[in-house]
Coordinates of C-alpha atoms in Angstrom, one line a residue:
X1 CA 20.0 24.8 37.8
X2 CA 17.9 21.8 39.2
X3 CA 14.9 23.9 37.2
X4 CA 16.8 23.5 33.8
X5 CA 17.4 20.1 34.5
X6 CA 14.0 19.4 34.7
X7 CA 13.0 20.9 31.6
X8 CA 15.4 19.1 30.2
X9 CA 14.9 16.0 31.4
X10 CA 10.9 16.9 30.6
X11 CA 11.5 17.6 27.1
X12 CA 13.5 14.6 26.1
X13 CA 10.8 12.3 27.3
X14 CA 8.3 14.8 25.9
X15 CA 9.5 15.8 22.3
X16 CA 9.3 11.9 20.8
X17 CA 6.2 11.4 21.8
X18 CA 5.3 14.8 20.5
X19 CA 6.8 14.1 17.0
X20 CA 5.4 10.5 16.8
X21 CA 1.4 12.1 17.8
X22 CA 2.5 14.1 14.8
X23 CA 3.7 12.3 12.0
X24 CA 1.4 10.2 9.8
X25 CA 0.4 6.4 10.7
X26 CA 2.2 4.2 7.9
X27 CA -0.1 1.6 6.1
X28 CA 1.2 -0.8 9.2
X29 CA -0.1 1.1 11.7
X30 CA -3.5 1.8 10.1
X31 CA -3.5 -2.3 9.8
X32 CA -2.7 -2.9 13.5
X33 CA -5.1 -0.6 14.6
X34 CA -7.5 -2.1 12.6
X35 CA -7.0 -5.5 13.6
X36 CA -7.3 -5.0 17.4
X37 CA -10.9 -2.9 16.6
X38 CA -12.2 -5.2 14.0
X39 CA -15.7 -6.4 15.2
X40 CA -16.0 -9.5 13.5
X41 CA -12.3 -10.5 14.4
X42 CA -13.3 -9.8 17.8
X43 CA -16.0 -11.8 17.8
X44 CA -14.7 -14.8 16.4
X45 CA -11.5 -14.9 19.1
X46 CA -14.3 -14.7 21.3
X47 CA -16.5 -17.3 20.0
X48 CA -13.1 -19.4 20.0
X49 CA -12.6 -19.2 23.6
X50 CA -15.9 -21.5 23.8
X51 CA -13.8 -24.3 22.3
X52 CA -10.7 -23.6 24.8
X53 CA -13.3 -23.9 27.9
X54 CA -14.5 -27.6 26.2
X55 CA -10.9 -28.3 26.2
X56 CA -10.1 -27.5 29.7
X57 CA -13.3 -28.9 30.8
X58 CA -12.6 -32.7 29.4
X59 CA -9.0 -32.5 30.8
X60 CA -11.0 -32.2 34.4
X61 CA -13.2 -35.2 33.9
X62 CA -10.9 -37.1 35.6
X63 CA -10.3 -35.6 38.7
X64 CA -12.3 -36.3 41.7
X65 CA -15.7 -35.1 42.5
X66 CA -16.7 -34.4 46.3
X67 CA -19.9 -34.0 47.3
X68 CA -21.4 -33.4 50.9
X69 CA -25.2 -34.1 51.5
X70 CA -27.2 -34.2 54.5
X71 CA -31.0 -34.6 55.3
X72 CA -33.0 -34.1 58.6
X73 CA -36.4 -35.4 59.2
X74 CA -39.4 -36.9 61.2
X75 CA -39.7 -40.7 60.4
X76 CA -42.4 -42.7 61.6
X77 CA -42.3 -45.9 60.4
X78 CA -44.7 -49.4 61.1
X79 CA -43.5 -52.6 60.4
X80 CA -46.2 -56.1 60.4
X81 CA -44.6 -59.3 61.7
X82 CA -46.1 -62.7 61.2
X83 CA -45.0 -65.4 63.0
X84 CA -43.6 -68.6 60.9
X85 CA -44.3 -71.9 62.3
X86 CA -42.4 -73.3 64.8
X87 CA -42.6 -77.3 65.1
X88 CA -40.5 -78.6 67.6
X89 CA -42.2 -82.1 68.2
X90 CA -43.0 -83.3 69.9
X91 CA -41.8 -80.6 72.6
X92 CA -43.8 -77.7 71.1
X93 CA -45.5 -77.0 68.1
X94 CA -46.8 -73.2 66.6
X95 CA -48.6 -72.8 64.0
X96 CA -47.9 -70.4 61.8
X97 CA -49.4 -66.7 61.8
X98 CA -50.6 -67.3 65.6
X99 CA -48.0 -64.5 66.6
X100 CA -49.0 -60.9 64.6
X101 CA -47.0 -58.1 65.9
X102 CA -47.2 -54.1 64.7
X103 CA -43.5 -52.6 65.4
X104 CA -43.4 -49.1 65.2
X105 CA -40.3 -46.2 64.9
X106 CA -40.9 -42.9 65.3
X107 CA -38.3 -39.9 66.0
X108 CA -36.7 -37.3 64.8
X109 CA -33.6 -38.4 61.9
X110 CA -30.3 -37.0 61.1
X111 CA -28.6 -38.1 57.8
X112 CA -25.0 -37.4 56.4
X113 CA -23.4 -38.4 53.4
X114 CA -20.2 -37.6 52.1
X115 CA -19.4 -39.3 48.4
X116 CA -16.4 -38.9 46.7
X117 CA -16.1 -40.5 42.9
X118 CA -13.2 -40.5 40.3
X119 CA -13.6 -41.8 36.8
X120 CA -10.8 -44.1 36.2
X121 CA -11.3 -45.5 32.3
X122 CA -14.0 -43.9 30.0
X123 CA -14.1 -46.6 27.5
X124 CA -11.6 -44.4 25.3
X125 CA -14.1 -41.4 24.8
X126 CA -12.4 -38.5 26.3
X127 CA -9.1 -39.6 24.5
X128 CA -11.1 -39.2 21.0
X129 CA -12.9 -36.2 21.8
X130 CA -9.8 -34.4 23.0
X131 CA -8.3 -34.7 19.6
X132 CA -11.5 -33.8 18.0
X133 CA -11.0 -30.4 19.7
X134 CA -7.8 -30.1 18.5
X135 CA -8.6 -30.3 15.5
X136 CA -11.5 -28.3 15.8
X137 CA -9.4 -25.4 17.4
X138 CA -6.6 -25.7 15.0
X139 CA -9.6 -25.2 12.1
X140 CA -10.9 -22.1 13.6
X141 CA -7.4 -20.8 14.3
X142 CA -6.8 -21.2 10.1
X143 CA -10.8 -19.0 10.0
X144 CA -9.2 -16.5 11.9
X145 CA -6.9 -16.2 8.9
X146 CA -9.6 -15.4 6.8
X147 CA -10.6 -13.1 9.1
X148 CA -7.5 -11.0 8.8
X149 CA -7.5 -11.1 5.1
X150 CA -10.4 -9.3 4.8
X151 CA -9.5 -6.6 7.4
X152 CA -6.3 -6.3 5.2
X153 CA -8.1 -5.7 2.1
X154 CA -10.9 -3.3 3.8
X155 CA -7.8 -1.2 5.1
X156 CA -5.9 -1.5 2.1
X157 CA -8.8 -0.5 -0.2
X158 CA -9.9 2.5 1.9
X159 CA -5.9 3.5 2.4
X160 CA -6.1 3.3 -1.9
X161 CA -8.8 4.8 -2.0
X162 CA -7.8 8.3 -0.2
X163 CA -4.5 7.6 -2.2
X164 CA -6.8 8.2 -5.3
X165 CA -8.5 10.9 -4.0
X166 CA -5.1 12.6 -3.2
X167 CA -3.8 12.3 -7.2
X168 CA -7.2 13.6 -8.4
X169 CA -6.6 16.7 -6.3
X170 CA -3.3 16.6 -8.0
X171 CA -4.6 16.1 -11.5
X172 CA -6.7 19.0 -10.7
X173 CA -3.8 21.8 -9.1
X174 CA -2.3 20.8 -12.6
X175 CA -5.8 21.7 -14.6
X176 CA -6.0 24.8 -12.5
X177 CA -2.6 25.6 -13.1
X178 CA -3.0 25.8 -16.9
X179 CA -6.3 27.5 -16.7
X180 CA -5.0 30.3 -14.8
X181 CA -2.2 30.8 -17.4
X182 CA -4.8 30.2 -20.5
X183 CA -7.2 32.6 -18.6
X184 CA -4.4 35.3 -18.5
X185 CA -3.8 34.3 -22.4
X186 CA -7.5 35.4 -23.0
X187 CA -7.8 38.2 -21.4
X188 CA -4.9 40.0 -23.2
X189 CA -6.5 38.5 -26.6
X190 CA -10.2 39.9 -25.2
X191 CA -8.3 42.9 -24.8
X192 CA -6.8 42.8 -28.9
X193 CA -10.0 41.9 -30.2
X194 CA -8.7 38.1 -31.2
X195 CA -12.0 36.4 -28.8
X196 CA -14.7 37.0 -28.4
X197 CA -16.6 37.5 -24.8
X198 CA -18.6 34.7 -25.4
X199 CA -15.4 32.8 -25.8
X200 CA -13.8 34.3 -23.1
X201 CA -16.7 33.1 -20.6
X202 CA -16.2 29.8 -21.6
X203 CA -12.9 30.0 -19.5
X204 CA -14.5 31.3 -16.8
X205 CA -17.2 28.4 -16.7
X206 CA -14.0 25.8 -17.3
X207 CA -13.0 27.4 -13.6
X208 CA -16.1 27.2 -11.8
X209 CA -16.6 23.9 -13.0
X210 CA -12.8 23.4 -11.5
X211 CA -14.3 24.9 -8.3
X212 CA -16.9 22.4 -8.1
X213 CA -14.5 19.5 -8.8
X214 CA -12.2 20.6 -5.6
X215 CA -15.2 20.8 -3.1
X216 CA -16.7 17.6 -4.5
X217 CA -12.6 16.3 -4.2
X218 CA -12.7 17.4 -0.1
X219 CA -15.9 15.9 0.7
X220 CA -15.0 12.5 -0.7
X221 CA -11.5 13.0 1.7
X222 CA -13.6 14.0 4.7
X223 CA -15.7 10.7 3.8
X224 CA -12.6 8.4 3.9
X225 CA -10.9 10.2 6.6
X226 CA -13.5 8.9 8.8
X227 CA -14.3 5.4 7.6
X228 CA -10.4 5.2 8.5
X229 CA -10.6 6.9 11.4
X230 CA -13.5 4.9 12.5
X231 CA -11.9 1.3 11.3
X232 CA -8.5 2.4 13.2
X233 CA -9.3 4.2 15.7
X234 CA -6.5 7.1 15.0
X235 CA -7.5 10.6 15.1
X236 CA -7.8 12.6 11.6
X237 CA -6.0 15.2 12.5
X238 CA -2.6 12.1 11.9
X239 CA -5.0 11.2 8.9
X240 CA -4.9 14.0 7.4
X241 CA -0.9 14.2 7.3
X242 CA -1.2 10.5 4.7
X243 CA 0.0 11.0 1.4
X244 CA -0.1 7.9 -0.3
X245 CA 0.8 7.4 -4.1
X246 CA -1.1 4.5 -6.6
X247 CA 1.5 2.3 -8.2
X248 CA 1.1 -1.2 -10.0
X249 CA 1.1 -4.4 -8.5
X250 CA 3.7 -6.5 -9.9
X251 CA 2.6 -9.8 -9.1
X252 CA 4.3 -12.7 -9.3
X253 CA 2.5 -16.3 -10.4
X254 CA 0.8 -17.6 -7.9
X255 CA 3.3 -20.1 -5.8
X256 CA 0.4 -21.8 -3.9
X257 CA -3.2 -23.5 -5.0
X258 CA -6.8 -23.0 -3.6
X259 CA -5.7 -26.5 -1.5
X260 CA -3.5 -23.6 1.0
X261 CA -6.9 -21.7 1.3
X262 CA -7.9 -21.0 4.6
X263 CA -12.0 -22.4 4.0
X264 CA -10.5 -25.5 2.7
X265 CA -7.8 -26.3 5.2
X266 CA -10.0 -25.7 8.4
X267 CA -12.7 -28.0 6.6
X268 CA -9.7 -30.8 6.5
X269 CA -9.4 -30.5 10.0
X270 CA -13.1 -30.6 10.6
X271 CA -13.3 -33.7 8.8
X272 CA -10.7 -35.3 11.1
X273 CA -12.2 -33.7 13.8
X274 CA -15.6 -35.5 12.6
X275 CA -13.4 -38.6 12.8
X276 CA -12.6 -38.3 16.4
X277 CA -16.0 -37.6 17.0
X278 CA -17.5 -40.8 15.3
X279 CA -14.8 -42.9 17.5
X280 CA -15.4 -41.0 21.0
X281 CA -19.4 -42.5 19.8
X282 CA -18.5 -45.8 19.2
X283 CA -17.1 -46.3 22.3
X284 CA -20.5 -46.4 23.5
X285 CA -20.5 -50.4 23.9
X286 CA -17.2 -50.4 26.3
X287 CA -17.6 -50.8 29.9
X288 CA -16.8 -47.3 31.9
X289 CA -14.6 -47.9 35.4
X290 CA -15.0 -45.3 38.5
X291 CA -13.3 -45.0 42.0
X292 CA -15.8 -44.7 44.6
X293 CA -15.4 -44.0 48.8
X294 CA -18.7 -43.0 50.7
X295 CA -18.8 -42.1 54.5
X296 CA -22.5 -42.2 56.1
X297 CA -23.3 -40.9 59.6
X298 CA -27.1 -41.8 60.8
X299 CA -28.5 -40.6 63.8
X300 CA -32.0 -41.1 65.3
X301 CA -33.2 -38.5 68.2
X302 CA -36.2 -38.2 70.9
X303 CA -37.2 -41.7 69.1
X304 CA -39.4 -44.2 70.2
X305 CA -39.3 -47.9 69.3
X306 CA -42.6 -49.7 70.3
X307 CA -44.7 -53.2 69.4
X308 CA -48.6 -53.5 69.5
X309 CA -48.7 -57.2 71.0
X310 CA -46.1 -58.4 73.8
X311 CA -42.8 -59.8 72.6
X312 CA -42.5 -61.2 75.4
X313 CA -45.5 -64.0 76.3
X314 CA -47.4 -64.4 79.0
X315 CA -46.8 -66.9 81.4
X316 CA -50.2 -67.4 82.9
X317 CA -49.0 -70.3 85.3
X318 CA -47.1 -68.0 87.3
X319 CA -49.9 -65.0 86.6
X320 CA -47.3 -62.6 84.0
X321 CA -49.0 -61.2 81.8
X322 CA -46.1 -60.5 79.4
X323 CA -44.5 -57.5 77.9
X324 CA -44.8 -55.4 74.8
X325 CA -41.5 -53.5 73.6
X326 CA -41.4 -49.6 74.4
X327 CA -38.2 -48.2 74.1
X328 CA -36.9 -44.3 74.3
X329 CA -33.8 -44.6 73.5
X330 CA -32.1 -41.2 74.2
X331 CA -30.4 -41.2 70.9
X332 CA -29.3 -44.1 68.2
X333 CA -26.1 -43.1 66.2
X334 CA -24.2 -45.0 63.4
X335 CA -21.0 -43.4 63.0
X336 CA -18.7 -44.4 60.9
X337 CA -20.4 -46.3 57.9
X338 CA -17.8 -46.3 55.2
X339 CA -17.4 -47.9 51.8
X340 CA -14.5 -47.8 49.1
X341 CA -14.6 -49.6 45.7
X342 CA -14.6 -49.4 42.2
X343 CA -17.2 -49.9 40.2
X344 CA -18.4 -49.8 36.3
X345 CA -21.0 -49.1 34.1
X346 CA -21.5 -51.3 31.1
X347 CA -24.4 -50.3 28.7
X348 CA -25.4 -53.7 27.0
X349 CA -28.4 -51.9 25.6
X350 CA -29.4 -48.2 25.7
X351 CA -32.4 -47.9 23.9
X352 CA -29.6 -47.6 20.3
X353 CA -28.6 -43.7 21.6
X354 CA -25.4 -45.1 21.0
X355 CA -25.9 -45.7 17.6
X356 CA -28.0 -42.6 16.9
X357 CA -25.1 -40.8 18.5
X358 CA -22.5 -42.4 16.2
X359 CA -25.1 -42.3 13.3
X360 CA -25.1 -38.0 13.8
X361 CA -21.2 -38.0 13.9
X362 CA -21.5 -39.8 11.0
X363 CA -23.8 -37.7 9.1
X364 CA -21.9 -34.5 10.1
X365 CA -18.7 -35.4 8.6
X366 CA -20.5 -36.0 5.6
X367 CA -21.5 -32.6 5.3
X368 CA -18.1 -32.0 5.5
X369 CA -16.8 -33.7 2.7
X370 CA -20.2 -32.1 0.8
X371 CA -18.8 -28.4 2.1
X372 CA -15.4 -29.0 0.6
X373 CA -16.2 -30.3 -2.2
X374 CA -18.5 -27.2 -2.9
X375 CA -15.8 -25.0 -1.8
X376 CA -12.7 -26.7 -4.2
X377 CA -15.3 -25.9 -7.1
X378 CA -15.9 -22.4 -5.9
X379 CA -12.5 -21.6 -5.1
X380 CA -11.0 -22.9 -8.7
X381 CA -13.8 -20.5 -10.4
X382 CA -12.4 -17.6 -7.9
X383 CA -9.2 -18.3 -8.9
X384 CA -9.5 -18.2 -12.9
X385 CA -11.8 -14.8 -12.5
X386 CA -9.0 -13.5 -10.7
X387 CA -6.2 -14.0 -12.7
X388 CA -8.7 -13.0 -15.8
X389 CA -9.5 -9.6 -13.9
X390 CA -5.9 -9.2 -12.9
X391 CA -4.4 -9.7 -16.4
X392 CA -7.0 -7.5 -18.3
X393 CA -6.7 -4.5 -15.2
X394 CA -3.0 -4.8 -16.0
X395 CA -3.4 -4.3 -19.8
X396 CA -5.4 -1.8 -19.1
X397 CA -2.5 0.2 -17.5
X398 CA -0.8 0.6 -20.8
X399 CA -4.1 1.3 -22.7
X400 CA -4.4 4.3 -20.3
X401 CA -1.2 5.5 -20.3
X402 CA -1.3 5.7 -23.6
X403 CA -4.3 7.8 -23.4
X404 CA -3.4 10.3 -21.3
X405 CA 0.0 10.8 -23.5
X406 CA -2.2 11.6 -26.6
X407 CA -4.4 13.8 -24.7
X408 CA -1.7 15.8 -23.2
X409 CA 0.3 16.4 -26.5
X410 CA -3.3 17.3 -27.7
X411 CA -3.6 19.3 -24.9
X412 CA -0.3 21.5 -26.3
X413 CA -1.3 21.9 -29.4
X414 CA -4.7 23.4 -28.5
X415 CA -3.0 25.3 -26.3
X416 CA -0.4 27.0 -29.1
X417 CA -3.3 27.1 -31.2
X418 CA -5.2 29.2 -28.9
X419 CA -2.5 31.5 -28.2
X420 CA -2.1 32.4 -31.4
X421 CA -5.6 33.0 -32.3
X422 CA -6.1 29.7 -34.8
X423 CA -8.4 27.9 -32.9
X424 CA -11.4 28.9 -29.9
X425 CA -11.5 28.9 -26.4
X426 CA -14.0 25.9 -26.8
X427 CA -11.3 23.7 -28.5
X428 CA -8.5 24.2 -25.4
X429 CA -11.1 23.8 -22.8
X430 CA -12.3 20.3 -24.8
X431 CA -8.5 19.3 -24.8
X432 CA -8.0 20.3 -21.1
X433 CA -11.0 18.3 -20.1
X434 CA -9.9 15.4 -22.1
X435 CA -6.8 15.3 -20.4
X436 CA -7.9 15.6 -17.4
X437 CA -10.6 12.6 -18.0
X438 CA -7.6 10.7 -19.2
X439 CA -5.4 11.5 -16.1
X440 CA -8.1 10.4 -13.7
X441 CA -9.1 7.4 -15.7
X442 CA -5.2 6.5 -15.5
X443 CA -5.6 6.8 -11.6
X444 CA -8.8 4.8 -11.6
X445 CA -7.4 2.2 -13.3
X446 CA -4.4 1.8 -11.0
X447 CA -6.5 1.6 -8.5
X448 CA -8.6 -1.7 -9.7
X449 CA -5.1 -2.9 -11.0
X450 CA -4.2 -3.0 -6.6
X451 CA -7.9 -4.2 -6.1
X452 CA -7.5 -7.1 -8.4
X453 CA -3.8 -7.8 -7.0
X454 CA -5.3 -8.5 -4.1
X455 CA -7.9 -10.4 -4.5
X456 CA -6.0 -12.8 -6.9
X457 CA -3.3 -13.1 -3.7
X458 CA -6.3 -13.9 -1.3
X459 CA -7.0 -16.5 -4.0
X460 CA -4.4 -18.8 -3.0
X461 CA -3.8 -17.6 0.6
X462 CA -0.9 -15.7 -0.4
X463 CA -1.8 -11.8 0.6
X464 CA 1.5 -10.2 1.5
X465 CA 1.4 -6.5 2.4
X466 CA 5.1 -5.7 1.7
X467 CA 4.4 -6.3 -2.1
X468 CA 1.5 -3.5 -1.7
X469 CA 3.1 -0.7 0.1

């Protein structure tokens, strides 16, 4: 009992994913695939994660910096004294330079610093330069758009593409079709004497050349199998199972203008961007206001503190000699030394960096304004040749169509003709070829009717997949 349970209990977690591994991907699933593997799309997300870091390193300008240094060393150090004069009349008078005196330190140092600092006001230039990476990541945010657009049309051609692929082989089982019947047709009228074998080879060459059509048709599958297979990521075996179907793009007109494309919008925001960036310059001029706090510790070891002449005079009336100093002080420490304050920074005059600074800000905005400017010009020709190519693949639609009608009613009457021995093998096989031509052409042209569709969408920002599938 408990082992039928599990089976159970197996096979109902088991069977959906079964049916799901085989069933064929949708055009949505080919696109999400598509998206997470696209290189370039990759890339770019990665590239933008550049401008994220900027943005989290100017928010942490403002917070504290602590910094811990320390330094240990052998100092020996000789100081000259010269004595000023002393006039005390008219007790005592000393000229001046009569005392000279070499005072010497020598000993092994310690130094420790600890520094803490905390920008309080930047003159305005982190507030600017934030907003300039706003701007900048909300322009390429819009690129990433772009981005997406052309994966969509990449997949969308390629899905099209085996979609075409897939009626040919249909326009071809048809062809087949009727050249097996006609084939049976001339062999009983081979048989009667109404052909002749030349005539009746001519069939046979129609089917090899048939033949060759279907191997050339599941080569060109095997090709786009794996250009999807390699853009998705999903295993041909589901590939295989797609059975897509061309149909006309009915296209409404176009709601938006080239203003909503993405190059144009994330120039707009690189222009205000530039802006920011010409402000956060300018501020170059304003004084810049930190929080600072220092704590010293100095410590002198083994030392010795010592003078070349006495410091002490001699007293000859008494007979001493005098003294010089000569001190070994076990160890000499100064512990605290602490200072706290605020202090600014007020570049009166740096040398004009500020202004070549602002100058470049300057300069690159301007090759904004150039690169849009270029870009509305482009965009409008894009535009009008993509309506132009849309309208005249449309019109081709019906010109088709109409072909392929003619051929196939030319196609009966060859084949009536045939059958009752008014008219060669050479004539059906011309007619059956002709419609065949026509059938495919009709395809073909469906095809750059979906191609054009989409472009004149990505014209004005406006690709929308449910109108395509």
């Amino acid at each position: 009992m408990k082992s039928n349970l599990l089976i159970f209990t197996l096979g109902f977690f088991l069977l959906p994913t079964v049916g799901w591994a085989q069933s064929a991907p949708e055009f949505k699933e080919l696109l999400d695939s598509a998206m997470v593997r696209d290189s370039d799309l990759k890339m770019q997300i990665t590239q933008n994660k550049l401008t994220d870091l900027d943005e989290h390193k100017l928010k942490d300008i403002f917070l504290p910096t602590l910094e811990v240094s320390g330094q240990v060393g052998y100092i020996n150090a000789t100081a000259r004294l010269t004595s000023p004069e002393i006039n005390l009349a008219p007790f005592i008078r000393i000229p001046e330079g009569s005392f000279n005196n070499n005072l010497n330190i020598s000993g092994f140092s310690g130094i420790a610093k600890t520094e803490a600092k905390m920008l309080l006001y930047s003159g305005g230039k982190v507030k600017y330069l934030k907003k300039a990476i706003e701007e900048k990541k909300m322009s390429e945010d819009i690129l990433l758009e772009k981005t997406k657009d052309e994966v969509v049309a990449t997949i969308s051609k390629a899905y099209d593409q085996l979609a075409l692929v897939h009626q040919s082989k249909r326009v071809l089982d048809e062809s087949k079709k009727r050249l097996d019947i006609n084939r049976k047709t001339a062999d009983k009228a081979l048989g009667y004497g109404l052909i002749t074998p030349y005539d009746h080879k001519k069939i046979e060459l129609a089917q090899a050349t048939l033949d060759a059509k279907v191997v050339e048709y599941e080569g060109k599958k095997e090709l786009l199998l794996t250009q999807l297979f390699i853009l998705t990521g999903i295993q041909k075996e589901r590939l295989r199972m797609i059975e897509p179907v061309l149909s006309q793009v009915e296209l409404l007109t176009p709601e938006n203008g080239i203003e909503k494309r993405a190059e144009v919008r994330a120039l707009e925001h690189g222009i205000v961007a530039a802006d920011y960036k010409i402000k956060a310059e300018r501020t170059w001029m304003i004084p810049k206001v930190q929080l600072m706090a220092s704590a010293y510790y100095i410590g002198l070891y083994g030392s010795r503190i010592k003078t070349s002449e006495n410091v002490i005079p001699a007293v000859p009336a008494i007979g001493y000699e005098g003294a010089k100093l000569d001190w070994r002080p076990t160890n000499i420490n100064i512990l605290p030394l602490f200072t706290a304050g605020v202090g600014f920074k007020w570049e009166i005059f740096d040398g004009r960096e500020g202004k070549h600074a602002e100058e470049t800000a300057r300069i690159g905005k301007e090759v904004l304004l150039n690169k849009k400017e270029d870009a509305l010009k482009k965009l409008t020709l894009n535009l009008a040749n993509n309506q132009t190519n849309y309208d005249i693949a449309t019109a081709q639609i019906a010109l088709k169509s109409k072909q392929k009608e003619l051929a196939k009613n030319a196609l009966v009457q060859a084949e009536k003709e045939f059958r009752y021995g008014i008219s060669k093998s050479s004539q059906l096989i011309e007619a059956e070829s002709d419609l065949e031509a026509a059938e495919l052409e009709y395809q073909n042209t469906i095809f750059n009717q979906r191609r054009a569709g989409i472009e004149l969408m990505r014209s004005t920002q406006e690709l929308d997949i449910t109108r395509l599938y």
